[in-house]
Amino acid sequence: MVVKRDALEHNIATMAAFTRDHGMLFAPHAKTHMSPEISRRQLEAGAWGLTVATPSQAMTVRGFGVSRIMVANQVVDPTGLDWAAAELAADPSFEFLSFVDSRAGVDLLAERAGARPFPVLVEMGHEGGRAGCRKFSDLLDLAEYVRRADGVELAGVAGYEGALPSANEVRKYLITLQNAVDHLRAQILTVGGSQWFDVVGRELVATQATIILRSGAYVSHDDGYYRERTPFNRIEGSLEPAFEIWAHVLSTPEPDLAIIGMGKRDVPFDEGLPIPRRAGLTVLKTQDQHTIVRGALEVGELVAFGISHPCTAFDKWRVLPLVDADYTVVGTINTHF
Amino acid sequence: MVVKRDALEHNIATMAAFTRDHGMLFAPHAKTHMSPEISRRQLEAGAWGLTVATPSQAMTVRGFGVSRIMVANQVVDPTGLDWAAAELAADPSFEFLSFVDSRAGVDLLAERAGARPFPVLVEMGHEGGRAGCRKFSDLLDLAEYVRRADGVELAGVAGYEGALPSANEVRKYLITLQNAVDHLRAQILTVGGSQWFDVVGRELVATQATIILRSGAYVSHDDGYYRERTPFNRIEGSLEPAFEIWAHVLSTPEPDLAIIGMGKRDVPFDEGLPIPRRAGLTVLKTQDQHTIVRGALEVGELVAFGISHPCTAFDKWRVLPLVDADYTVVGTINTHF
């Protein structure tokens, strides 16, 4: 599997421009790639900081030299909290944001706080979503609880619109977030995802809060899940798939059936199977080390595929060659999962 | 995620005894774990050598110091073949077996052979299976082709019964393999899988060839897929699940709904979801970094889970703590995927 430099750099520049043009800050989700080389490029392109999913990912990107980290989850792990408290105390310029959606979560943070309180974002969820308060009144109560607690301070409001099925539902959800910002006079509103940032850009244009966008998958884009769902299908601009995987035909045991030497260890299979970059081929299934393809192929041939779902592509490789348009290796992308 | 030492060592001893008692050689499939610490334990317990799926895995386990390697696939990658030819030439005691199922595959090997020919096993497949000749007559033709070719030599017959749905179909398939061994006066017959080795042990007891078994998943076993399918549900003995993963409850956004801090990056999800080690919990789904659970849990709690499918568990971790019965860390399991 290779990463195409031109596509990667195009995507980073495209989203840097999109967020800048819409007056948002950008904290790309580093859980997608967990790569120091990509983090550096994202920050050089103007990202405010990086988002991560877990305290251990926060430790890792902190090791990349990142000075603003947002954990897009409630942090409950004592080891992670102790680490964050110590980092905040040791470096006055370090910024560390995390989400809370319950009093129990606030209490856990408050207990572990050091010299500087933990700045937290109260998280508004939605029915059928992941974490986050389900009721607006619960969010306001929680914000009040945060304001009264020692060891934490209210930094703003957080949401995640990526799991919503339609632009209309995203709009309704963003109105709720906007209302929360107004009620709480919050400084920051953060939203995420790589599927609806066009709607985010349009709907939140007049908000008083600083918007921090957390898109992650945009960076490599793909030939499947995100190709179908990117906002650039609706607005001007484009992302380019940066991943390409080449594998050998190991066996053609029946007419029009080929066993390819790549499998679940090499390529994502959870949000769509690999996409052949050659006409006339259909991927039937992936196994641990093999992909079964319908089509006319010969033993020993190399075949190229695109992938679907960046977040389960990067994590299968410790190092990926970065290639130019001629497939000359011009660098490496290391991952730290 | 931790690996329980007692379970790991019990499983290694159990399969070493099973193969010894049935007069078979054992080449455990290292693609499951790709770990030098586990490889060493398997070889110390009497394994003949190790099986791998790809030439790059062969290079890796060769780096562990393994002197007998079987690639359970047709090797078509020129780089891999050149490496194997050089290793065979450099070390007269190195044994390197691989499969062939087509003349094109034999030609690729023959072209790249060095001073010592590549010993190959002709692979018999089955309808609906992966690689391998579909017709018995094709297998015999291929064996003849191997015998006449320079650069390769016929070492035996290979099959894979793991994808067959019933003991009866396994028996029928093993009879075909046995017939192939008889026709070809083959020295070696190798079969694989962790689901039917009881049938293999019974059916192939009278064969003249040396049987080499290639089971891999047995080594960690699991709480799902293999717990349901292990031959030890039918014969005396047992395997113990060696994996256990502990994760925090991050959020309880609705009554009886918990968001757990482990996801597709941490735990297999392709052949069954994680299995809670506590009554009253039901895993609804896994996401990149989260698992959604139905049940009464509190924010900040740690919950233990077993896993389903070892081959997509080991490959998510670069290093795993090896723990004793009291969860004292007594070593590490490193993986080299």
XYZ file of C-alpha atoms in Angstrom:
674
model
C 0.000 0.000 0.000
C 1.307 3.415 -0.919
C 0.271 6.968 -0.041
C 0.253 9.357 -2.977
C 1.953 12.562 -1.946
C 0.146 14.805 -4.402
C -3.274 13.605 -3.244
C -2.316 13.914 0.430
C -0.994 17.441 0.017
C -3.950 18.451 -2.138
C -6.381 17.259 0.530
C -4.534 19.014 3.346
C -4.435 22.264 1.363
C -8.094 21.919 0.347
C -9.409 21.556 3.897
C -7.050 24.214 5.235
C -8.536 26.605 2.668
C -12.111 25.478 3.337
C -11.892 26.090 7.089
C -10.022 29.389 6.644
C -12.573 30.618 4.079
C -15.413 29.766 6.454
C -13.821 31.470 9.445
C -13.349 28.203 11.363
C -10.386 26.805 13.218
C -9.322 23.321 12.250
C -8.268 20.501 14.579
C -7.962 17.548 12.180
C -8.727 14.216 13.820
C -5.352 12.504 14.156
C -6.935 9.163 15.149
C -7.357 8.602 11.411
C -3.629 8.467 10.699
C -1.652 8.794 13.998
C 1.296 9.857 11.876
C 3.885 12.495 12.809
C 4.552 13.282 9.138
C 0.891 13.953 8.410
C 0.375 15.841 11.685
C 3.246 18.118 10.796
C 1.813 18.824 7.338
C -1.620 19.566 8.824
C -0.184 21.993 11.363
C 2.047 23.673 8.766
C -1.041 24.189 6.622
C -2.551 26.221 9.458
C -4.388 23.746 11.691
C -5.102 25.190 15.150
C -4.241 21.853 16.819
C -5.096 18.170 16.573
C -8.044 16.112 17.734
C -7.639 12.608 19.156
C -10.030 9.961 20.452
C -8.252 8.726 23.574
C -5.798 9.922 26.217
C -3.187 7.481 24.922
C -3.508 9.045 21.460
C -3.132 12.440 23.170
C 0.152 11.264 24.714
C 1.326 10.074 21.310
C 0.558 13.282 19.410
C 1.968 15.303 22.298
C 5.133 13.332 21.575
C 4.917 14.627 17.990
C 5.344 18.094 19.513
C 1.716 19.212 19.254
C 0.774 22.021 21.638
C -3.033 22.049 21.270
C -4.889 18.781 21.696
C -8.600 18.100 21.876
C -9.776 14.682 23.079
C -13.181 14.254 21.445
C -14.418 12.054 24.282
C -15.034 12.123 27.989
C -11.702 11.178 29.571
C -12.230 8.817 32.507
C -8.915 6.973 32.571
C -6.979 8.038 35.720
C -3.605 7.459 34.068
C -4.585 9.660 31.145
C -5.934 12.371 33.414
C -2.807 12.372 35.581
C -0.683 12.676 32.467
C -2.767 15.569 31.140
C -2.719 17.380 34.501
C 1.058 17.047 34.653
C 1.510 18.296 31.070
C -0.749 21.271 31.715
C 1.210 22.113 34.853
C 4.595 21.690 33.191
C 3.885 23.772 30.096
C 1.762 26.936 30.432
C 1.356 27.108 26.650
C -0.099 23.579 26.382
C -3.831 23.489 25.634
C -5.803 20.357 26.361
C -9.550 20.226 25.730
C -11.847 17.298 26.391
C -15.578 16.553 26.407
C -17.952 15.882 29.293
C -21.518 14.625 29.126
C -22.216 13.627 32.753
C -21.637 14.803 36.286
C -19.770 11.570 36.950
C -17.397 12.479 34.130
C -16.896 15.998 35.495
C -16.181 14.567 38.948
C -13.518 12.241 37.556
C -11.766 15.150 35.855
C -12.110 17.441 38.871
C -10.572 14.842 41.185
C -7.484 14.530 39.034
C -6.945 18.174 38.146
C -3.592 19.767 38.902
C -2.547 23.393 39.178
C -4.509 24.352 36.043
C -8.136 23.275 35.739
C -9.165 21.015 32.855
C -10.962 23.073 30.190
C -13.972 21.024 29.070
C -16.588 21.176 26.354
C -20.075 20.030 27.292
C -21.170 17.505 24.706
C -24.601 17.573 23.110
C -25.556 14.276 21.492
C -28.651 13.193 19.666
C -31.079 10.310 19.678
C -29.383 7.231 18.193
C -25.987 8.931 18.397
C -22.965 7.985 20.458
C -22.123 9.950 23.616
C -23.449 13.396 24.567
C -26.420 14.730 26.519
C -29.683 13.725 24.916
C -31.705 16.644 26.341
C -30.929 20.334 25.979
C -31.875 20.933 29.615
C -29.384 18.271 30.721
C -26.654 20.063 28.772
C -27.423 23.375 30.473
C -27.505 21.689 33.895
C -24.180 20.038 33.181
C -22.617 23.329 32.094
C -23.793 24.882 35.367
C -22.308 21.932 37.264
C -18.999 22.507 35.457
C -19.041 26.217 36.301
C -19.501 25.456 39.984
C -16.891 22.694 40.140
C -13.251 23.181 41.036
C -10.671 21.606 38.760
C -12.639 22.090 35.530
C -13.660 25.138 33.546
C -16.245 25.520 30.810
C -14.542 26.057 27.457
C -17.520 25.546 25.205
C -19.887 23.129 23.508
C -19.131 19.979 21.510
C -21.168 17.961 19.056
C -20.780 15.302 16.408
C -23.008 15.434 13.360
C -21.214 12.719 11.353
C -23.679 9.948 12.188
C -26.770 11.882 11.069
C -28.371 10.617 7.885
C -29.442 13.818 6.110
C -28.524 17.485 5.660
C -31.855 18.407 7.192
C -31.173 16.505 10.388
C -27.686 18.000 10.513
C -29.215 21.496 10.217
C -31.653 20.817 13.056
C -28.854 19.451 15.231
C -26.602 22.426 14.486
C -29.427 24.770 15.547
C -29.502 22.986 18.909
C -25.739 23.403 19.252
C -26.043 27.061 18.278
C -28.742 27.537 20.918
C -26.485 25.936 23.506
C -23.668 28.313 22.567
C -26.038 31.290 22.907
C -27.439 30.140 26.258
C -24.030 29.463 27.709
C -22.223 32.354 25.981
C -19.699 29.665 25.079
C -16.361 30.617 23.540
C -15.912 27.468 21.481
C -18.191 25.230 19.470
C -16.626 22.104 18.004
C -18.154 19.725 15.474
C -16.577 16.891 13.545
C -16.811 14.493 10.680
C -15.901 14.509 6.999
C -19.451 14.233 5.638
C -21.267 17.456 6.486
C -18.721 20.260 6.788
C -20.474 22.090 3.948
C -23.633 22.297 6.067
C -21.547 23.263 9.101
C -19.879 26.048 7.097
C -23.233 27.443 5.914
C -25.254 27.089 9.113
C -22.751 28.295 11.675
C -21.496 31.292 9.725
C -23.094 33.835 12.094
C -22.238 32.200 15.396
C -20.351 34.241 17.986
C -18.320 31.246 19.160
C -15.092 30.086 17.606
C -15.907 27.028 15.518
C -13.358 24.199 15.632
C -13.873 21.550 12.964
C -12.520 18.039 13.629
C -12.628 16.227 10.256
C -10.123 13.381 9.973
C -10.838 11.050 7.067
C -10.532 13.868 4.507
C -6.743 13.623 4.720
C -6.385 10.452 2.672
C -9.958 10.404 1.409
C -10.901 7.089 -0.276
C -12.470 5.357 -3.267
C -15.540 4.126 -1.422
C -17.308 5.329 1.692
C -16.056 8.940 1.650
C -15.989 9.245 -2.125
C -19.752 8.741 -1.967
C -20.291 11.010 1.044
C -17.861 13.917 0.754
C -19.411 17.404 0.829
C -17.392 18.100 -2.325
C -20.049 16.144 -4.188
C -22.289 19.148 -3.374
C -19.908 22.115 -3.291
C -17.019 23.250 -5.437
C -13.674 21.580 -4.855
C -12.523 18.009 -4.509
C -10.555 15.552 -2.434
C -8.331 12.904 -4.030
C -7.892 9.306 -2.822
C -4.351 9.047 -1.456
C -4.268 5.294 -0.817
C -3.468 2.705 -3.428
C -2.661 -0.928 -2.768
C -0.997 -3.301 -5.216
C -1.192 -7.044 -4.797
C -0.321 -10.186 -6.733
C -2.696 -12.722 -8.200
C -1.707 -15.901 -6.326
C -4.075 -18.375 -7.925
C -6.841 -18.624 -10.532
C -8.409 -21.903 -9.414
C -11.593 -21.559 -11.494
C -12.392 -19.627 -14.669
C -12.939 -15.943 -13.847
C -11.930 -16.448 -10.190
C -8.722 -15.042 -8.734
C -7.152 -15.269 -5.272
C -5.268 -12.047 -4.537
C -2.429 -11.774 -2.028
C -3.915 -9.066 0.197
C -6.401 -9.452 3.000
C -7.915 -8.094 6.164
C -4.436 -7.454 7.517
C -3.683 -5.097 4.638
C -6.844 -3.322 3.648
C -10.105 -2.091 5.235
C -13.158 -4.304 4.846
C -15.627 -2.814 7.328
C -17.169 0.031 5.310
C -16.884 -1.433 1.840
C -14.403 -3.812 0.216
C -11.348 -2.713 -1.818
C -12.159 -1.111 -5.174
C -10.246 -2.536 -8.171
C -8.587 0.123 -10.336
C -9.200 -2.008 -13.421
C -12.451 -2.561 -15.315
C -14.086 -5.983 -15.309
C -13.097 -7.016 -11.785
C -15.475 -7.531 -8.850
C -14.269 -8.074 -5.288
C -16.288 -10.901 -3.730
C -14.789 -11.015 -0.235
C -11.721 -10.474 1.911
C -10.164 -13.071 4.195
C -7.290 -12.725 6.692
C -4.632 -12.791 3.972
C -6.613 -13.031 0.712
C -9.111 -11.202 -1.441
C -11.335 -13.178 -3.773
C -12.022 -11.472 -7.095
C -14.319 -12.318 -9.992
C -12.686 -11.479 -13.332
C -10.090 -12.505 -15.888
C -6.652 -12.356 -14.269
C -3.415 -14.298 -14.586
C -1.254 -15.849 -11.884
C 1.584 -13.493 -10.971
C -0.111 -10.284 -12.205
C -0.067 -7.177 -10.029
C -3.425 -5.456 -9.576
C -4.117 -2.039 -8.025
C -7.010 -1.261 -5.696
C -8.373 1.774 -3.928
C -9.724 1.450 -0.415
C -12.834 2.376 1.530
C -12.541 3.838 5.071
C -9.229 5.563 5.883
C -9.496 4.957 9.663
C -9.125 1.192 9.219
C -6.448 1.570 6.514
C -3.731 3.590 8.268
C -3.911 1.404 11.380
C -2.927 -1.735 9.445
C 0.493 -0.331 8.476
C 3.416 0.802 10.630
C 5.117 2.521 7.734
C 3.774 3.420 4.311
C 5.825 4.600 1.341
C 4.940 8.115 0.193
C 5.132 8.191 -3.605
C 4.998 10.835 -6.308
C 2.999 10.629 -9.537
C 5.579 8.221 -11.034
C 5.532 5.981 -7.948
C 9.003 7.104 -6.955
C 9.258 6.810 -3.180
C 9.768 10.338 -1.857
C 9.266 9.695 1.853
C 7.609 7.555 4.466
C 4.435 7.879 6.489
C 4.942 6.299 9.906
C 1.952 5.489 12.072
C 1.862 5.237 15.868
C -1.187 3.196 16.809
C -5.628 -6.123 25.979
C -3.611 -8.749 27.810
C -2.456 -12.270 26.977
C -2.858 -14.752 29.804
C 0.308 -16.774 30.106
C -1.292 -19.851 31.617
C -3.855 -20.116 28.824
C -1.216 -19.539 26.133
C 1.109 -22.176 27.544
C -1.753 -24.606 28.115
C -2.839 -24.272 24.483
C 0.680 -24.715 23.134
C 1.189 -27.819 25.280
C -2.235 -29.189 24.353
C -1.690 -29.020 20.597
C 1.904 -30.229 20.883
C 0.554 -33.309 22.683
C -2.331 -33.752 20.238
C -0.079 -33.758 17.162
C 2.542 -35.967 18.861
C -0.103 -38.463 19.985
C -1.510 -38.632 16.447
C 1.895 -39.135 14.818
C 1.766 -35.795 13.009
C 4.317 -33.052 12.672
C 3.165 -29.581 13.615
C 3.887 -26.332 11.768
C 1.693 -23.838 13.645
C 0.484 -20.993 11.454
C 2.485 -17.970 12.590
C 0.328 -15.540 10.575
C -2.040 -15.666 13.555
C 0.418 -14.026 15.948
C 3.648 -13.072 14.082
C 5.320 -13.008 17.472
C 8.880 -14.142 18.220
C 7.960 -14.986 21.830
C 5.093 -17.253 20.766
C 7.094 -18.785 17.909
C 9.842 -19.702 20.345
C 7.370 -21.337 22.721
C 5.794 -23.308 19.868
C 9.153 -24.574 18.642
C 10.329 -25.407 22.168
C 7.152 -27.463 22.597
C 8.237 -29.582 19.647
C 6.844 -27.905 16.530
C 8.587 -29.097 13.341
C 8.624 -25.559 11.926
C 6.272 -22.655 11.289
C 3.706 -21.948 8.614
C 3.196 -18.459 7.171
C 0.874 -16.967 4.570
C 3.200 -14.727 2.571
C 6.869 -14.443 1.602
C 7.188 -11.282 3.703
C 5.943 -13.220 6.732
C 8.512 -15.898 5.837
C 11.258 -13.257 5.941
C 9.996 -12.083 9.313
C 9.872 -15.506 10.981
C 13.218 -16.371 9.396
C 14.431 -13.321 11.307
C 13.097 -15.000 14.474
C 15.641 -17.756 13.759
C 13.229 -20.353 12.367
C 14.864 -22.997 10.180
C 11.787 -24.704 8.678
C 9.177 -22.502 7.024
C 6.134 -23.462 4.992
C 4.353 -20.778 2.969
C 0.778 -22.047 2.688
C 0.261 -20.269 -0.639
C 1.612 -20.161 -4.139
C 4.519 -17.712 -4.010
C 4.530 -15.473 -7.088
C 6.308 -12.385 -5.770
C 9.755 -12.149 -7.448
C 11.291 -10.373 -4.451
C 10.057 -13.102 -2.122
C 11.305 -15.854 -4.417
C 14.731 -14.257 -4.799
C 14.985 -13.976 -1.033
C 13.983 -17.632 -0.536
C 16.419 -18.826 -3.217
C 19.241 -16.883 -1.565
C 18.388 -18.234 1.907
C 18.247 -21.803 0.598
C 21.624 -21.336 -1.068
C 23.211 -19.706 1.960
C 22.078 -22.236 4.541
C 21.985 -25.951 3.617
C 19.915 -26.705 6.716
C 17.160 -24.198 5.838
C 13.920 -25.818 4.674
C 11.405 -23.766 2.714
C 8.185 -25.332 1.429
C 5.487 -23.615 -0.600
C 2.341 -24.549 -2.495
C 1.627 -24.632 -6.225
C -1.720 -25.058 -7.961
C -0.924 -24.031 -11.557
C 1.735 -24.433 -14.220
C 2.089 -20.641 -14.269
C 2.937 -20.771 -10.563
C 5.481 -23.550 -11.089
C 7.087 -21.571 -13.914
C 7.451 -18.502 -11.687
C 9.223 -20.567 -9.038
C 11.398 -22.408 -11.545
C 12.576 -19.141 -13.118
C 13.761 -17.790 -9.800
C 15.319 -20.934 -8.335
C 18.921 -20.821 -7.194
C 21.399 -23.597 -6.488
C 18.809 -25.658 -4.598
C 15.413 -26.293 -6.219
C 12.265 -25.050 -4.476
C 10.486 -27.983 -2.782
C 6.771 -27.562 -3.505
C 3.517 -29.136 -2.393
C 0.814 -29.505 -5.037
C -2.352 -27.996 -3.610
C -5.698 -29.718 -3.873
C -8.626 -27.363 -3.330
C -12.339 -27.925 -3.373
C -15.430 -26.360 -4.908
C -16.164 -23.073 -3.152
C -12.751 -23.125 -1.496
C -9.855 -20.733 -1.943
C -6.836 -21.782 -4.036
C -5.916 -25.327 -5.077
C -6.674 -27.563 -8.056
C -10.377 -28.233 -8.363
C -9.982 -31.552 -10.219
C -7.989 -34.566 -9.105
C -6.695 -35.089 -12.657
C -5.388 -31.506 -12.714
C -3.487 -32.164 -9.489
C -1.825 -35.266 -10.957
C -0.957 -33.383 -14.157
C 0.523 -30.568 -12.133
C 2.610 -32.986 -10.048
C 3.950 -34.488 -13.257
C 4.738 -31.001 -14.530
C 6.639 -30.282 -11.303
C 8.610 -33.520 -11.628
C 9.718 -32.622 -15.129
C 10.597 -28.992 -14.341
C 14.018 -27.774 -13.292
C 14.217 -25.529 -10.263
C 11.365 -27.180 -8.352
C 10.939 -30.583 -6.757
C 7.806 -32.347 -5.592
C 7.710 -32.496 -1.801
C 4.130 -33.579 -1.349
C 0.469 -32.643 -1.283
C -1.270 -29.727 0.432
C -4.876 -29.084 1.333
C -7.001 -26.840 3.495
C -10.115 -28.263 5.088
C -10.878 -25.295 7.355
C -13.555 -23.775 5.124
C -15.622 -26.964 4.845
C -18.923 -26.890 6.696
C -19.227 -30.441 8.086
C -17.172 -33.368 9.347
C -18.580 -35.441 6.516
C -17.321 -33.069 3.851
C -13.962 -32.903 5.607
C -13.772 -36.715 5.534
C -14.553 -36.815 1.813
C -11.955 -34.149 1.119
C -9.325 -35.946 3.211
C -9.951 -39.130 1.203
C -9.156 -37.160 -1.960
C -5.943 -35.890 -0.396
C -5.075 -39.410 0.731
C -5.653 -40.689 -2.822
C -3.374 -37.973 -4.143
C -0.657 -38.995 -1.678
C -1.016 -42.640 -2.785
C -0.951 -41.827 -6.503
C 2.058 -39.580 -6.193
C 3.858 -41.591 -3.498
C 4.177 -38.216 -1.792
C 6.395 -37.819 1.269
C 4.385 -35.056 2.901
C 0.712 -34.249 3.291
C -0.149 -30.967 4.946
C -3.557 -29.797 6.109
C -4.509 -26.792 8.202
C -7.091 -25.082 10.301
C -8.162 -25.119 13.936
C -11.648 -26.552 13.378
C -11.252 -30.116 12.137
C -7.967 -31.505 13.435
C -9.876 -34.229 15.270
C -11.174 -35.536 11.939
C -7.697 -35.141 10.425
C -6.199 -37.154 13.281
C -8.722 -39.984 12.868
C -8.878 -40.159 9.077
C -5.218 -39.855 8.188
C -3.891 -42.238 10.845
C -2.877 -44.930 8.318
C -1.329 -42.709 5.654
C 2.246 -43.409 4.573
C 3.054 -39.733 4.185
C 4.274 -37.483 6.967
C 1.327 -35.344 8.028
C 2.109 -31.718 8.829
C -0.714 -29.868 10.582
C -0.869 -26.063 10.240
C -3.358 -24.878 12.892
C -2.804 -21.297 14.012
C -5.750 -19.849 15.925
C -5.545 -22.525 18.617
C -2.664 -20.675 20.239
C -4.738 -17.915 21.817
C -8.086 -19.560 21.174
C -11.039 -17.209 21.784
C -14.423 -16.677 23.431
C -16.416 -16.668 20.199
C -15.746 -18.142 16.781
C -13.270 -20.834 17.842
C -14.898 -21.531 21.189
C -17.904 -22.673 19.168
C -15.905 -24.582 16.575
C -12.925 -26.175 18.348
C -12.586 -29.940 17.946
C -12.263 -30.073 21.742
C -16.027 -29.679 21.834
C -16.059 -33.233 20.399
C -12.927 -34.856 21.828
C -11.266 -34.910 25.214
C -9.163 -31.889 26.150
C -9.645 -28.155 25.974
C -8.193 -24.874 24.843
C -8.400 -21.743 26.982
C -9.033 -18.200 25.727
C -5.777 -16.273 26.221
C -7.014 -12.808 25.258
C -8.772 -10.452 27.612
C -9.399 -6.772 26.996
C -10.323 -4.222 29.646
C -11.877 -0.912 28.740
C -13.485 2.051 30.473
C -17.102 3.126 30.296
C -16.801 6.622 28.777
C -20.440 7.628 28.733
C -23.913 6.371 29.629
C -25.987 8.761 27.524
C -29.274 6.839 27.813
C -30.603 4.391 30.404
C -29.033 0.956 29.842
C -26.720 2.264 27.106
C -22.954 2.554 27.572
C -20.189 3.833 25.307
C -17.001 1.859 25.950
C -13.507 3.109 25.169
C -12.404 0.318 22.861
C -13.115 -0.074 19.175
C -12.164 -1.571 15.856
C -8.571 -0.483 16.446
C -8.382 -2.610 19.578
C -10.511 -5.664 19.125
C -11.705 -7.991 16.314
C -15.174 -7.360 14.915
C -15.226 -9.462 11.742
C -16.163 -12.910 13.080
C -18.245 -11.883 16.059
C -18.156 -8.887 18.386
C -16.341 -8.792 21.753
C -17.888 -10.976 24.459
C -18.485 -9.236 27.825
C -17.129 -11.155 30.822
C -20.000 -9.875 32.950
C -23.632 -10.995 32.942
C -26.345 -8.631 31.727
C -24.321 -6.863 29.035
C -24.935 -7.073 25.284
C -22.528 -5.650 22.725
C -24.537 -3.803 20.060
C -21.749 -2.646 17.736
C -18.139 -1.570 17.428
C -16.958 1.702 15.885
C -13.410 2.913 15.170
C -12.732 3.795 18.806
C -15.915 2.779 20.645
C -18.072 -0.184 21.510
C -21.753 0.354 22.219
C -23.143 -1.853 24.972
C -26.651 -2.430 26.270
C -26.680 -2.868 30.034
C -26.357 -1.140 33.394
C -22.904 0.389 33.693
C -21.406 3.474 35.299
C -19.121 6.112 33.836
C -15.503 5.314 34.677
C -16.027 1.575 35.308
C -13.607 -0.933 33.808
C -15.204 -3.852 31.988
C -13.519 -7.026 30.710
C -14.269 -8.687 27.381
C -13.162 -11.782 25.554
C -12.636 -11.661 21.807
C -13.684 -13.597 18.732
C -11.116 -14.365 15.978
C -7.460 -14.387 17.076
C -6.082 -13.513 13.611
C -7.630 -10.036 13.720
C -6.732 -9.551 17.411
C -2.937 -9.977 17.439
C -2.513 -7.735 14.396
C -4.035 -4.730 16.170
C -1.304 -4.631 18.836
C 2.453 -4.141 18.510
C 3.081 -5.286 22.042
C 0.793 -7.080 24.471
C 1.433 -7.601 28.183
C 1.717 -11.259 29.163
C 0.058 -11.699 32.556
C -0.207 -14.439 35.133
C -3.362 -15.495 36.961
C -3.156 -12.410 39.224
C -2.679 -10.052 36.268
C 0.938 -9.454 37.211
C 2.830 -8.641 34.029
C 5.372 -11.425 33.535
C 6.507 -10.620 30.006
C 5.575 -9.105 26.673
C 4.265 -10.518 23.425
C 5.627 -8.492 20.525
C 4.039 -8.796 17.103
C 5.705 -8.158 13.734
C 2.948 -7.511 11.221
